[in-house]
């Protein structure tokens, strides 16, 4: 019984450590050196799986963002509301305006011309 309690208490002590690591480390979209929201990190978190780092991975028929000619306002709308052909809406996922702005800028920068 005593052994069981001691074990239990050690887990309680570790819980906050796990919480801090699981919440902050892998999901942060803030650039460590500038302390600002980094559009490339927002992109990495939500978009890279289909579009790839450079924008031309094309998984699940994802549009080639290098070849895309959308204007910033259209990119913004596509992210927020999605499309009928497989791009989902991020309106309720990316709710922070600073993150959205940085992301739009990054996607625009992937375009080749
Ligand atoms: C599940 C895969 C998937 C993810 C994740 C995804 N997309 Fe897409 N995206 C697509 C598909 C598929 C299309 C093509 C939709 C179409 O043709 O209507 C697309 C199209 C787009 C377009 C339109 C390009 C053009 O010129 O028409 C933009 C911009 C875009 N995605 C940006 C993003 C951003 C930014 C994210 C991250 C927030 C993201 N996507 C996440 C699948 C994805």
Coordinates of C-alpha atoms and ligand atoms in Angstrom, one line a residue:
X1 CA 0.0 0.0 0.0
X2 CA 2.7 2.4 1.0
X3 CA 4.6 1.5 -2.1
X4 CA 1.5 2.2 -4.3
X5 CA 1.1 5.6 -2.7
X6 CA 4.7 6.6 -3.2
X7 CA 4.4 5.6 -6.9
X8 CA 1.3 7.6 -7.2
X9 CA 2.8 10.7 -5.8
X10 CA 5.8 10.6 -8.1
X11 CA 3.4 10.6 -11.1
X12 CA 1.6 13.6 -9.6
X13 CA 5.0 15.5 -9.5
X14 CA 5.7 14.7 -13.1
X15 CA 2.3 15.7 -14.5
X16 CA 3.1 19.4 -14.8
X17 CA 6.3 18.7 -16.5
X18 CA 4.5 16.6 -19.1
X19 CA 1.9 19.3 -19.5
X20 CA 4.4 22.0 -20.2
X21 CA 6.3 19.9 -22.7
X22 CA 3.3 18.6 -24.6
X23 CA 1.6 22.1 -24.7
X24 CA 4.5 24.3 -25.6
X25 CA 7.3 22.5 -27.3
X26 CA 6.0 20.9 -30.5
X27 CA 3.0 23.3 -31.3
X28 CA 4.6 26.7 -30.9
X29 CA 4.4 28.9 -33.9
X30 CA 6.6 31.6 -32.4
X31 CA 10.1 32.0 -33.8
X32 CA 12.6 31.4 -31.0
X33 CA 15.0 34.1 -32.1
X34 CA 12.6 36.9 -33.1
X35 CA 9.9 36.1 -30.5
X36 CA 7.3 36.7 -33.3
X37 CA 4.7 34.5 -34.9
X38 CA 6.4 32.8 -37.8
X39 CA 4.3 32.1 -40.9
X40 CA 6.5 29.2 -41.9
X41 CA 5.9 27.6 -38.6
X42 CA 2.1 28.0 -38.9
X43 CA 2.4 26.5 -42.3
X44 CA 4.5 23.6 -41.0
X45 CA 1.9 22.9 -38.3
X46 CA -1.3 22.9 -40.5
X47 CA -0.4 22.7 -44.2
X48 CA 2.8 20.9 -44.8
X49 CA 1.2 17.4 -44.7
X50 CA -0.6 18.0 -48.0
X51 CA 1.2 20.9 -49.6
X52 CA 4.7 20.0 -48.7
X53 CA 7.4 22.4 -47.4
X54 CA 7.9 24.1 -50.8
X55 CA 4.2 24.0 -51.7
X56 CA 4.4 21.4 -54.5
X57 CA 4.0 18.1 -52.7
X58 CA 0.4 17.6 -54.0
X59 CA -0.8 15.0 -51.5
X60 CA -4.5 14.3 -51.7
X61 CA -4.6 16.4 -54.9
X62 CA -3.5 19.5 -52.9
X63 CA -3.0 22.5 -55.2
X64 CA 0.6 23.4 -56.2
X65 CA 1.2 26.6 -54.2
X66 CA 4.3 27.4 -56.3
X67 CA 2.1 27.6 -59.4
X68 CA -0.7 29.3 -57.6
X69 CA -1.6 32.8 -58.8
X70 CA -4.1 33.7 -56.0
X71 CA -3.9 37.1 -54.4
X72 CA -3.4 37.5 -50.7
X73 CA -7.1 38.2 -50.1
X74 CA -8.0 35.0 -52.0
X75 CA -5.4 32.9 -50.1
X76 CA -6.9 34.2 -46.9
X77 CA -10.4 33.2 -48.0
X78 CA -9.3 29.7 -49.1
X79 CA -7.7 29.1 -45.7
X80 CA -10.7 30.4 -43.8
X81 CA -13.5 28.8 -45.8
X82 CA -11.8 26.0 -47.7
X83 CA -12.9 24.8 -51.2
X84 CA -15.3 22.2 -52.5
X85 CA -12.4 20.0 -53.8
X86 CA -10.6 18.9 -50.7
X87 CA -9.2 21.9 -49.1
X88 CA -10.8 22.1 -45.6
X89 CA -11.8 25.3 -43.8
X90 CA -9.5 26.6 -41.1
X91 CA -11.8 29.2 -39.8
X92 CA -12.1 27.5 -36.4
X93 CA -8.6 26.2 -36.3
X94 CA -6.5 29.3 -37.0
X95 CA -8.4 31.8 -34.9
X96 CA -5.5 34.1 -34.1
X97 CA -5.3 36.9 -36.6
X98 CA -1.6 37.4 -36.3
X99 CA -1.1 33.7 -37.2
X100 CA -3.4 34.0 -40.1
X101 CA -1.7 37.1 -41.5
X102 CA 1.8 35.5 -41.1
X103 CA 0.5 32.3 -42.8
X104 CA -1.0 34.2 -45.8
X105 CA 2.3 36.1 -46.2
X106 CA 4.2 32.8 -46.2
X107 CA 1.9 31.1 -48.7
X108 CA 2.2 34.2 -51.0
X109 CA 6.0 33.9 -50.7
X110 CA 5.9 30.3 -52.0
X111 CA 4.5 31.5 -55.3
X112 CA 7.0 31.5 -58.1
X113 CA 5.8 34.6 -59.8
Ligands
LIG1 C1 -5.8 17.6 -46.4 C2 -4.9 18.2 -47.3 C3 -4.7 19.7 -47.2 C4 -4.3 20.4 -46.2 C5 -3.9 19.9 -44.8 C6 -4.3 21.8 -46.6 N1 -4.7 21.9 -47.9 FE1 -4.7 23.5 -49.1 N2 -5.5 22.5 -50.6 C7 -5.8 21.1 -50.6 C8 -6.4 20.7 -51.8 C9 -6.9 19.4 -52.2 C10 -6.5 21.9 -52.6 C11 -7.1 22.1 -54.0 C12 -8.6 22.5 -53.8 C13 -9.3 22.9 -55.0 O1 -8.7 22.7 -56.1 O2 -10.4 23.3 -54.9 C14 -5.9 23.0 -51.8 C15 -5.8 24.3 -52.2 C16 -5.2 25.3 -51.5 C17 -5.1 26.7 -52.0 C18 -5.6 27.2 -53.3 C19 -4.4 27.3 -54.3 C20 -4.9 27.7 -55.7 O3 -4.2 28.4 -56.4 O4 -6.1 27.4 -56.1 C21 -4.4 27.3 -51.0 C22 -3.9 28.8 -51.1 C23 -4.1 26.4 -49.9 N3 -4.7 25.2 -50.3 C24 -3.5 26.7 -48.8 C25 -3.4 25.9 -47.7 C26 -2.9 26.3 -46.4 C27 -2.4 27.7 -46.1 C28 -3.1 25.2 -45.6 C29 -2.8 25.2 -44.1 C30 -3.6 26.0 -43.3 C31 -3.6 24.1 -46.3 N4 -3.8 24.6 -47.6 C32 -3.9 22.9 -45.9 C33 -5.5 20.2 -49.6 C34 -5.0 20.6 -48.3

